[in-house]
mmCIF file of C-alpha atoms in Angstrom:
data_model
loop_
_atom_site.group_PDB
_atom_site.id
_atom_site.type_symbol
_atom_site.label_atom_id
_atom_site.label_comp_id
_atom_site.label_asym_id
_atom_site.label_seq_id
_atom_site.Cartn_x
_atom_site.Cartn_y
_atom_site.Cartn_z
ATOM 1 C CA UNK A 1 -3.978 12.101 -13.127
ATOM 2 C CA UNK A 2 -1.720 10.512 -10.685
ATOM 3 C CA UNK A 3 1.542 7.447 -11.679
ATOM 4 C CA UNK A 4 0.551 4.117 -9.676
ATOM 5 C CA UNK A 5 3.998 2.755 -8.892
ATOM 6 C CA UNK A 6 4.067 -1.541 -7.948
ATOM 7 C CA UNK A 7 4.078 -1.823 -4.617
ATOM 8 C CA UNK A 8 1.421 -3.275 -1.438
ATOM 9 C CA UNK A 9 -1.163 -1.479 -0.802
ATOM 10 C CA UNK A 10 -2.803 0.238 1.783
ATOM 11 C CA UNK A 11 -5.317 2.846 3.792
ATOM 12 C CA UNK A 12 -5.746 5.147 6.780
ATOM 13 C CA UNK A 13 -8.675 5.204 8.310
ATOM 14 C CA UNK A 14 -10.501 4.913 11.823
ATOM 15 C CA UNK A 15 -11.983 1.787 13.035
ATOM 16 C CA UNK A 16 -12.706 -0.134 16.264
ATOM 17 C CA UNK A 17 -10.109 -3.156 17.362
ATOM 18 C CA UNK A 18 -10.433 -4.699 20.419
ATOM 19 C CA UNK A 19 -7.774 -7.017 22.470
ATOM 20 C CA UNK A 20 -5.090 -7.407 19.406
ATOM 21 C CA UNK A 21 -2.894 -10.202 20.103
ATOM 22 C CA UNK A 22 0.850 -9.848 20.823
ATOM 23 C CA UNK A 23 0.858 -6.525 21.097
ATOM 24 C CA UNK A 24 1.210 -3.552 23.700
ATOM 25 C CA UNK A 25 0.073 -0.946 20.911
ATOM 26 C CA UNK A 26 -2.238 -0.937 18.034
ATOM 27 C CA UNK A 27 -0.892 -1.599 14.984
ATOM 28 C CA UNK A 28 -2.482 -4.959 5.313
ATOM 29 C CA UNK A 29 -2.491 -9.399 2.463
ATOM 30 C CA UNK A 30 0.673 -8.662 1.278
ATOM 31 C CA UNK A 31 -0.856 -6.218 -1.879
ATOM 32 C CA UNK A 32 -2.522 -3.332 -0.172
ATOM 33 C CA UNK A 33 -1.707 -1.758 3.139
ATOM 34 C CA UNK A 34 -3.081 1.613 5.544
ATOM 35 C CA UNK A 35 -3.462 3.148 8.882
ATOM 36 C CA UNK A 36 -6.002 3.246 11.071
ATOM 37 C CA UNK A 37 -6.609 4.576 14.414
ATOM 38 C CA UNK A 38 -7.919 2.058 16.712
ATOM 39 C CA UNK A 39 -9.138 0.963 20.167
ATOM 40 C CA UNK A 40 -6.905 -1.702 21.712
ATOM 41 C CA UNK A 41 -6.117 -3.433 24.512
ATOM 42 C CA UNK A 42 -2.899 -4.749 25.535
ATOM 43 C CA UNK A 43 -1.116 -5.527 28.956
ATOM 44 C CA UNK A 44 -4.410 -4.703 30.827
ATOM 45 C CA UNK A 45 -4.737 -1.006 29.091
ATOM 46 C CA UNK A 46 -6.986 0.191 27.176
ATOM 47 C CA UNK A 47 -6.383 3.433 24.483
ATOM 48 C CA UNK A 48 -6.044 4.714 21.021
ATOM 49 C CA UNK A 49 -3.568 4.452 18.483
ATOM 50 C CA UNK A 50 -2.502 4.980 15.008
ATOM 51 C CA UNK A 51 -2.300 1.072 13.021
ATOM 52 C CA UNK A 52 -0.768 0.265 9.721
ATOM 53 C CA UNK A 53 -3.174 -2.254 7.851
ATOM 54 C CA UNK A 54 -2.582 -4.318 5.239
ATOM 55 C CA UNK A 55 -5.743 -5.073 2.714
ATOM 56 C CA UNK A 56 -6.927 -8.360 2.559
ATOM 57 C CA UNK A 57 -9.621 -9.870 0.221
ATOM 58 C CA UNK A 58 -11.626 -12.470 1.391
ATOM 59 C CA UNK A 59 -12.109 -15.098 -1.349
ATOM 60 C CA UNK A 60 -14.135 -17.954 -1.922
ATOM 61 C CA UNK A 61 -12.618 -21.632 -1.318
ATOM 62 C CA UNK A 62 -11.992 -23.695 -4.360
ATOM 63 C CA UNK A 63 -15.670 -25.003 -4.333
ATOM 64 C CA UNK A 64 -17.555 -21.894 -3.677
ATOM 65 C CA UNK A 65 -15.195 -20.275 -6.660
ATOM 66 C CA UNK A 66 -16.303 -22.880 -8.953
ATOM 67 C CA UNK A 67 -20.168 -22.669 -8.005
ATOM 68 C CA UNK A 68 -20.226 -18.730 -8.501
ATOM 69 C CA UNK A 69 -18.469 -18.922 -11.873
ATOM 70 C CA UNK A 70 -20.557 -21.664 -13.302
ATOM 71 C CA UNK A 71 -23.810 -18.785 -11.964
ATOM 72 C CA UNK A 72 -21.921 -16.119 -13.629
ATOM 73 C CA UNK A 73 -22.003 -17.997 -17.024
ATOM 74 C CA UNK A 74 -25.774 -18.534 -17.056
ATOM 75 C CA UNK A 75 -26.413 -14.668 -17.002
ATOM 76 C CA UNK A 76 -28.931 -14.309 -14.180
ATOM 77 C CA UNK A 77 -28.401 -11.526 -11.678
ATOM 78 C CA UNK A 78 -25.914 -11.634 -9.585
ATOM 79 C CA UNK A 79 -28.295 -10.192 -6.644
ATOM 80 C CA UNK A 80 -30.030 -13.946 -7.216
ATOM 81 C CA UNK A 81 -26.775 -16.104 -5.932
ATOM 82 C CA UNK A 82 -26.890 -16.917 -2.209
ATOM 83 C CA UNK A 83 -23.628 -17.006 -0.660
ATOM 84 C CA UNK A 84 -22.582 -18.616 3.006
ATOM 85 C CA UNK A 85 -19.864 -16.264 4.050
ATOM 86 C CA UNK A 86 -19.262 -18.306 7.040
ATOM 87 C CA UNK A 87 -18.634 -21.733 4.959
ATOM 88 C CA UNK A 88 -17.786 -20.421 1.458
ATOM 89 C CA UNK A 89 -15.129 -18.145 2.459
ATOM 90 C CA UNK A 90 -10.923 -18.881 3.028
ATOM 91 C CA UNK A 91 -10.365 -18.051 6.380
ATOM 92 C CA UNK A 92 -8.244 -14.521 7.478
ATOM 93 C CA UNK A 93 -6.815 -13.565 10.436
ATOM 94 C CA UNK A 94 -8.827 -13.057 13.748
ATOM 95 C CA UNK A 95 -7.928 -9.174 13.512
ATOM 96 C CA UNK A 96 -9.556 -8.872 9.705
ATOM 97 C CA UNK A 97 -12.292 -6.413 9.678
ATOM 98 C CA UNK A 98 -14.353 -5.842 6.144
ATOM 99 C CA UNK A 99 -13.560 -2.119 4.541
ATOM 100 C CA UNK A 100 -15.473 0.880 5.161
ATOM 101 C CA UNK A 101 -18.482 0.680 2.392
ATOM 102 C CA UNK A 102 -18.812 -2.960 2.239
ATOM 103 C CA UNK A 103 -22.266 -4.149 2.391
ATOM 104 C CA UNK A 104 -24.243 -6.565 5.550
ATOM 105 C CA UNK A 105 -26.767 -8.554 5.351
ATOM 106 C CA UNK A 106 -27.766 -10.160 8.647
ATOM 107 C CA UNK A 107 -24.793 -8.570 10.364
ATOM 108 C CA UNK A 108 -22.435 -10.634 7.643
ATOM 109 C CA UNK A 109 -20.326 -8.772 4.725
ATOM 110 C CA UNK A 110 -21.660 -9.203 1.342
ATOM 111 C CA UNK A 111 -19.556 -10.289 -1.282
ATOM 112 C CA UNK A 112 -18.794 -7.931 -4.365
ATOM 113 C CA UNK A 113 -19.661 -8.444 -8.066
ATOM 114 C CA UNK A 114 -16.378 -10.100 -8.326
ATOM 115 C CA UNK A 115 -16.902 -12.633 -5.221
ATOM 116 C CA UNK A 116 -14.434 -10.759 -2.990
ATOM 117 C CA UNK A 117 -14.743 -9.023 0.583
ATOM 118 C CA UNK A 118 -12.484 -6.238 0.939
ATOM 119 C CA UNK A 119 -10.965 -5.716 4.604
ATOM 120 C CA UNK A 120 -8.128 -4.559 6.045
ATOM 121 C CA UNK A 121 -5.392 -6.783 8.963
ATOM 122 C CA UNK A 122 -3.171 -4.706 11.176
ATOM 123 C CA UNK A 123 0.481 -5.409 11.183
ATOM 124 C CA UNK A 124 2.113 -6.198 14.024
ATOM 125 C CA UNK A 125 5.331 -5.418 15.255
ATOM 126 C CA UNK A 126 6.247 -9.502 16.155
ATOM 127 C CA UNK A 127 4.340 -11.132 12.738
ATOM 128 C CA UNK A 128 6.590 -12.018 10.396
ATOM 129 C CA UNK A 129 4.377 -11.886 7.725
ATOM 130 C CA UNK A 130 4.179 -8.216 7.693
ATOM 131 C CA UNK A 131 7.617 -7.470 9.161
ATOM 132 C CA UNK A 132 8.779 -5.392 5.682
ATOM 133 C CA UNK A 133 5.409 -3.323 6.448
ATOM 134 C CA UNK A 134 6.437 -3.001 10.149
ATOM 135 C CA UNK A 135 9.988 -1.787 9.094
ATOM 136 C CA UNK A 136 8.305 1.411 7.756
ATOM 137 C CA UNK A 137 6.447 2.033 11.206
ATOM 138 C CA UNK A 138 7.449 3.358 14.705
ATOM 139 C CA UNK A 139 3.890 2.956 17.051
ATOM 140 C CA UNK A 140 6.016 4.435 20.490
ATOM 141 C CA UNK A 141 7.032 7.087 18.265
ATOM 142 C CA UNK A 142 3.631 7.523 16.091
ATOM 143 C CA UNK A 143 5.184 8.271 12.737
ATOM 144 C CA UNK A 144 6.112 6.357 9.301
ATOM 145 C CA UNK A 145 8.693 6.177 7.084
ATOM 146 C CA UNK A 146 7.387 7.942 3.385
ATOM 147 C CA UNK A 147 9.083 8.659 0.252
ATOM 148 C CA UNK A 148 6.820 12.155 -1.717
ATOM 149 C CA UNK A 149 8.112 14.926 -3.195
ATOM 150 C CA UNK A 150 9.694 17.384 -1.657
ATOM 151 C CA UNK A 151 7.268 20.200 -0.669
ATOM 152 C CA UNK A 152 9.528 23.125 -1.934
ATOM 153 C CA UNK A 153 11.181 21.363 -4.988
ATOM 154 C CA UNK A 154 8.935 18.894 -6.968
ATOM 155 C CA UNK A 155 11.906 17.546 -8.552
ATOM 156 C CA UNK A 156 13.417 16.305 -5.506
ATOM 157 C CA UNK A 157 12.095 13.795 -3.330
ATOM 158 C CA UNK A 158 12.450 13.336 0.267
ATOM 159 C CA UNK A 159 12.239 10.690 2.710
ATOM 160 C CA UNK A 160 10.654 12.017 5.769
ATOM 161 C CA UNK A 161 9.325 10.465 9.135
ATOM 162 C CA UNK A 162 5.813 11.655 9.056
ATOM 163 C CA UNK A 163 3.248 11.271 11.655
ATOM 164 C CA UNK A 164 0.480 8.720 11.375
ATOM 165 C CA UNK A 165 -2.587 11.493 12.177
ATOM 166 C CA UNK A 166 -1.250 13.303 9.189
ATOM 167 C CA UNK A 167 -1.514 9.812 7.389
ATOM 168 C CA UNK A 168 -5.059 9.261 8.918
ATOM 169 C CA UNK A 169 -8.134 8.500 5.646
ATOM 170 C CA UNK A 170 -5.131 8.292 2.636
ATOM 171 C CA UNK A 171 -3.884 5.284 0.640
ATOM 172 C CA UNK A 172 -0.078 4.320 0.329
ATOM 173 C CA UNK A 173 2.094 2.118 -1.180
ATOM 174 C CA UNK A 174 4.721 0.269 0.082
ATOM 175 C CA UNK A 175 7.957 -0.514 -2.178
ATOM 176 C CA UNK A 176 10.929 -1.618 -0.698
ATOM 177 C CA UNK A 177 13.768 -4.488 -1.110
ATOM 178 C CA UNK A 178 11.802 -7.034 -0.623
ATOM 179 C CA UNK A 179 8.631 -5.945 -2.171
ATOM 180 C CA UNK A 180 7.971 -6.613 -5.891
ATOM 181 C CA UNK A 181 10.550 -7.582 -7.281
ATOM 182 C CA UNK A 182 12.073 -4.083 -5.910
ATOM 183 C CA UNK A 183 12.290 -2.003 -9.230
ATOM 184 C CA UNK A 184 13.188 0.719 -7.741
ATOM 185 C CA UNK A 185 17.007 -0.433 -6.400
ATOM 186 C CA UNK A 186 16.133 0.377 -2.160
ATOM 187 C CA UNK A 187 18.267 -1.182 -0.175
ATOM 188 C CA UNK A 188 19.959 -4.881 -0.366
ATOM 189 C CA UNK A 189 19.339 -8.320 1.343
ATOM 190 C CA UNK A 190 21.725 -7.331 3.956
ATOM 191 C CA UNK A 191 20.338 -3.882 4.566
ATOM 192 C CA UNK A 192 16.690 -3.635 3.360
ATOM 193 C CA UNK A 193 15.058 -0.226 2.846
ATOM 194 C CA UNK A 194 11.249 -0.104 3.120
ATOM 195 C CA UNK A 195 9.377 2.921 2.480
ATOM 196 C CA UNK A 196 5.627 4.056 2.449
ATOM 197 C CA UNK A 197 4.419 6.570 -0.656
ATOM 198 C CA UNK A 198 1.329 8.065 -0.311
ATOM 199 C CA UNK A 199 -0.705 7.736 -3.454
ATOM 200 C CA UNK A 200 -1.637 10.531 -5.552
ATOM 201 C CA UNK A 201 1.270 12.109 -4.157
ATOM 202 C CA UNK A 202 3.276 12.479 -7.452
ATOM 203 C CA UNK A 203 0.922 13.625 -10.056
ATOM 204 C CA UNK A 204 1.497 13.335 -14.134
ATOM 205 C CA UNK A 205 2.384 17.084 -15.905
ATOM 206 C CA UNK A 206 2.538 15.851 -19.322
ATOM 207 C CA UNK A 207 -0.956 13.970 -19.441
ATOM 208 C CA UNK A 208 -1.392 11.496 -22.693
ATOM 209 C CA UNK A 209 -4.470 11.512 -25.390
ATOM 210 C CA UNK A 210 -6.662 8.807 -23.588
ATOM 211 C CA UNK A 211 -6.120 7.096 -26.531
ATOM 212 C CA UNK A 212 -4.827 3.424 -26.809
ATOM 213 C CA UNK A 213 -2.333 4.011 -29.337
ATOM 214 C CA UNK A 214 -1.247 7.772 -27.300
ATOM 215 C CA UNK A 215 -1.315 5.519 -24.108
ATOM 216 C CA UNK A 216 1.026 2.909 -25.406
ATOM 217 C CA UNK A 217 3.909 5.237 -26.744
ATOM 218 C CA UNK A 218 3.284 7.480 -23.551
ATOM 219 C CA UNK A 219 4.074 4.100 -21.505
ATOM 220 C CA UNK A 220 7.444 3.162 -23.979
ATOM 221 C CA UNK A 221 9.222 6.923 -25.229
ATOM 222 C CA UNK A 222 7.999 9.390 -22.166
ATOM 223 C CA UNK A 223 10.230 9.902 -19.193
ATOM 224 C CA UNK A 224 6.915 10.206 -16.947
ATOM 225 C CA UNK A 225 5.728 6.887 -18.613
ATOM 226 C CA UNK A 226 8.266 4.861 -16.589
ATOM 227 C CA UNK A 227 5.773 3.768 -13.934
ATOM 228 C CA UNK A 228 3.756 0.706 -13.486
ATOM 229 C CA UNK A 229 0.307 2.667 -14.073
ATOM 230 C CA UNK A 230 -1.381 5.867 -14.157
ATOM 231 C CA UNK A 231 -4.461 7.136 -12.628
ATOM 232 C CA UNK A 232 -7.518 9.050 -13.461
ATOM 233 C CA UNK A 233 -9.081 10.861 -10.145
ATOM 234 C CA UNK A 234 -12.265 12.443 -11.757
ATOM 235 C CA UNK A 235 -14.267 15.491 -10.467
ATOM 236 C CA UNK A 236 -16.980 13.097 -9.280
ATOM 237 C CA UNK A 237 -14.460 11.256 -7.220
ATOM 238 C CA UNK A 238 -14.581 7.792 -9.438
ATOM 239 C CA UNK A 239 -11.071 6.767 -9.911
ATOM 240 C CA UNK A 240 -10.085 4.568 -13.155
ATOM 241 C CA UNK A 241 -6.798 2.868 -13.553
ATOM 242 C CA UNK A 242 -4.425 1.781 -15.853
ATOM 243 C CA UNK A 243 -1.579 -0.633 -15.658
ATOM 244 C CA UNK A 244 0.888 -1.423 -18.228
ATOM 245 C CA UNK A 245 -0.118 -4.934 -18.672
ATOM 246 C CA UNK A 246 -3.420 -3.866 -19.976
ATOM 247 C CA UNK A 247 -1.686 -2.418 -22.917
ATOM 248 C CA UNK A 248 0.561 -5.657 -23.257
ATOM 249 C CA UNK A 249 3.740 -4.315 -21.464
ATOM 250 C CA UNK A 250 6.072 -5.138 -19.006
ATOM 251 C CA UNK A 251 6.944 -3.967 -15.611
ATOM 252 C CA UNK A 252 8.926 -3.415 -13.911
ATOM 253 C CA UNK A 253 11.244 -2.553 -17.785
ATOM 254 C CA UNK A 254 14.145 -1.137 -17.285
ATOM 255 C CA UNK A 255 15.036 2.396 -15.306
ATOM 256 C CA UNK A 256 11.671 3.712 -13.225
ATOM 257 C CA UNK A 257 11.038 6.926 -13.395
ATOM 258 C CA UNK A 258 11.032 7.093 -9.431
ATOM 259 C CA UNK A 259 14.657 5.779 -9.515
ATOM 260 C CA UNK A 260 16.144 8.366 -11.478
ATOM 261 C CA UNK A 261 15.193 11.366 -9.351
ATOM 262 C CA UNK A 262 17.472 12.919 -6.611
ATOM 263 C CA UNK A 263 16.474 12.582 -3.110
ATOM 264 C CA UNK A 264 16.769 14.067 0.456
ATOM 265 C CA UNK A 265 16.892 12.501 3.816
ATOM 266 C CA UNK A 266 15.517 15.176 6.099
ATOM 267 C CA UNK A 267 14.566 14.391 9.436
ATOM 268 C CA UNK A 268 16.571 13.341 12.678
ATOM 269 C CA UNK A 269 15.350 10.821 14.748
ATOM 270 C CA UNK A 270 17.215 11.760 17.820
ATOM 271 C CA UNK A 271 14.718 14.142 19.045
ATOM 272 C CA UNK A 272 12.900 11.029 19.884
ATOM 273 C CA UNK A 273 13.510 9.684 23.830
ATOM 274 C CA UNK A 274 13.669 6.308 23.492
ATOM 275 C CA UNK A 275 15.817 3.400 23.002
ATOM 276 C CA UNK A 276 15.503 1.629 19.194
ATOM 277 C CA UNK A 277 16.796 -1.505 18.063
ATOM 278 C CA UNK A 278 20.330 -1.493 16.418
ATOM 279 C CA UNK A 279 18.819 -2.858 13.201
ATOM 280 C CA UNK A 280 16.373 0.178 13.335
ATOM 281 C CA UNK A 281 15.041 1.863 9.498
ATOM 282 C CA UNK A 282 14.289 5.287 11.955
ATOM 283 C CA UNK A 283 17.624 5.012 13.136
ATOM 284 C CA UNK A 284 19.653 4.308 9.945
ATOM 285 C CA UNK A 285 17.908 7.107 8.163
ATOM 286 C CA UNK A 286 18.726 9.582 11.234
ATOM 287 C CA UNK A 287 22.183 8.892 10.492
ATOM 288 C CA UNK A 288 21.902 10.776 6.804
ATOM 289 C CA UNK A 289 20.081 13.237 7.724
ATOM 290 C CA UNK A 290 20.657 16.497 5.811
ATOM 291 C CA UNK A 291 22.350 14.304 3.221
ATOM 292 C CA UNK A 292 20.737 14.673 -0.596
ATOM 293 C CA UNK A 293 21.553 11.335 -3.608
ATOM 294 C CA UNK A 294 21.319 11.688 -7.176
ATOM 295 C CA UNK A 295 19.059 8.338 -7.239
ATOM 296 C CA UNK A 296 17.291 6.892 -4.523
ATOM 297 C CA UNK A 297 19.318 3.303 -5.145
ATOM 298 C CA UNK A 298 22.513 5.419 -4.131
ATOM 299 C CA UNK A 299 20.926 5.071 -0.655
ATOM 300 C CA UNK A 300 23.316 3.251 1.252
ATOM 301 C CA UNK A 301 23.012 2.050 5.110
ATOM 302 C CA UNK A 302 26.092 1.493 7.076
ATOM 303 C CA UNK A 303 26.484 -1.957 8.411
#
């Protein structure tokens, strides 16, 4: 069992872009975000590189929604509603692709039981939209910023740069100043901190009675409980989660369990020959290097 921590999501995994605009390299809706390795082409080259994706769900439009609800209600199968993914769908971004496992039907994604098409956008260094996910990226450099335990002391965690193979097929979350609400203290509106936590990475030692009542205290009396959600990875690889809100409480509420651990900064980015910008996450974080906080919100940048 594994804590699920608020954040946006996202993947690693290989798949084919071609000709990404406003962009020299390769490079996730703001609730879900990943890497993949991809085929691009900018300035007249063509090669492959490591992307950080962002999921996005394609949803029906207003009128399409309220069609496939009023179907749902009169209880036929759902393999019986005919959809027009071309005219019943909001539109995404050129770059969208649909997720590895989605269905086709006459070379178009099918919509899930739920009406949605799960896909994946890559972030770009210049798209504002994404610039928070972009923050936690270096594409000359190949590598991200993450936040996971520290591999010799699972009570500390570090902040690392890691490369974006070693990323390659996994799931991470992004939390961050700007992200959420920011329960976890990173940064300030002057000098954000974004950072990119793998899931599964910090796993629950002190598992609760899958009970509702068990569940509930876990969630309000348990150090470990002070997470957004928990989650089951089974032998047969299903995965089943569980957020606070389905047991009618709040997050973020209070101190997060995250927040109250010591962390390490241990990389330097200077091995790295290149210029970066003065404004540079890499950069700031090379400068406390070697340097260990009692709480991750004691993370200060200089200005």
């Amino acid at each position: 069992m594994r804590f699920h921590d608020g954040g946006e999501r996202g993947t690693i995994f290989k798949t084919p872009f071609s000709a990404l605009p406003g962009r020299g390299l390769g490079g996730t809706e703001p609730t879900r975000s990943g890497i993949e390795t991809g085929k691009c082409r900018g300035h007249g080259e063509t090669g492959r590189h490591l992307l950080l994706c962002v999921r996005v769900q394609r949803k029906p439009n207003k009128q399409a929604d309220k069609r496939f609800k009023k179907f749902q209600l009169s209880q036929k199968s759902l393999s019986e509603f005919a959809w027009n993914v071309e005219e019943d769908f909001r539109s995404v971004p050129d770059s969208w692709i649909p997720a590895h496992g989605v269905q086709h039907q006459n070379r178009q994604p099918v919509p899930d039981e739920n009406g949605h098409i799960l896909g994946w956008v890559p972030v770009e260094n210049n798209n504002k939209q994404y610039c928070w996910h972009a923050s936690a990226v270096n594409y000359e450099a190949g590598t991200a910023l993450v936040l996971k335990p520290h591999a010799d002391n699972r009570e500390l965690l570090e902040i690392s740069a890691v490369p974006l193979v070693e990323l390659l097929e996994q799931t991470l979350e992004l939390i961050g100043t700007n992200i959420s609400g920011n329960p976890y203290g990173l940064g300030s509106k002057k000098s954000p901190i974004h950072l990119l936590v793998p899931h599964g990475s910090v796993p629950v030692r002190n598992t609760p009675s899958v009970n509702y009542e068990q569940l509930k205290k876990w969630f309000q009396e348990s150090e470990e409980g002070k997470v957004e959600g928990i989650i089951w990875h089974c032998i047969n690889g299903t995965l089943l989660k569980l957020h606070r809100h389905h047991l009618g409480l709040k997050w973020p509420d209070g101190d997060t369990f995250l927040s109250r651990r010591p962390v390490a900064v241990s990389f330097d980015w200077t091995v790295y020959d290149f210029e970066v910008q003065p404004n540079d996450l890499f950069a700031a974080f090379s400068k406390l290097a070697g340097q260990r906080f009692e709480h991750i919100q004691d993370i200060q940048m200089e200005t």
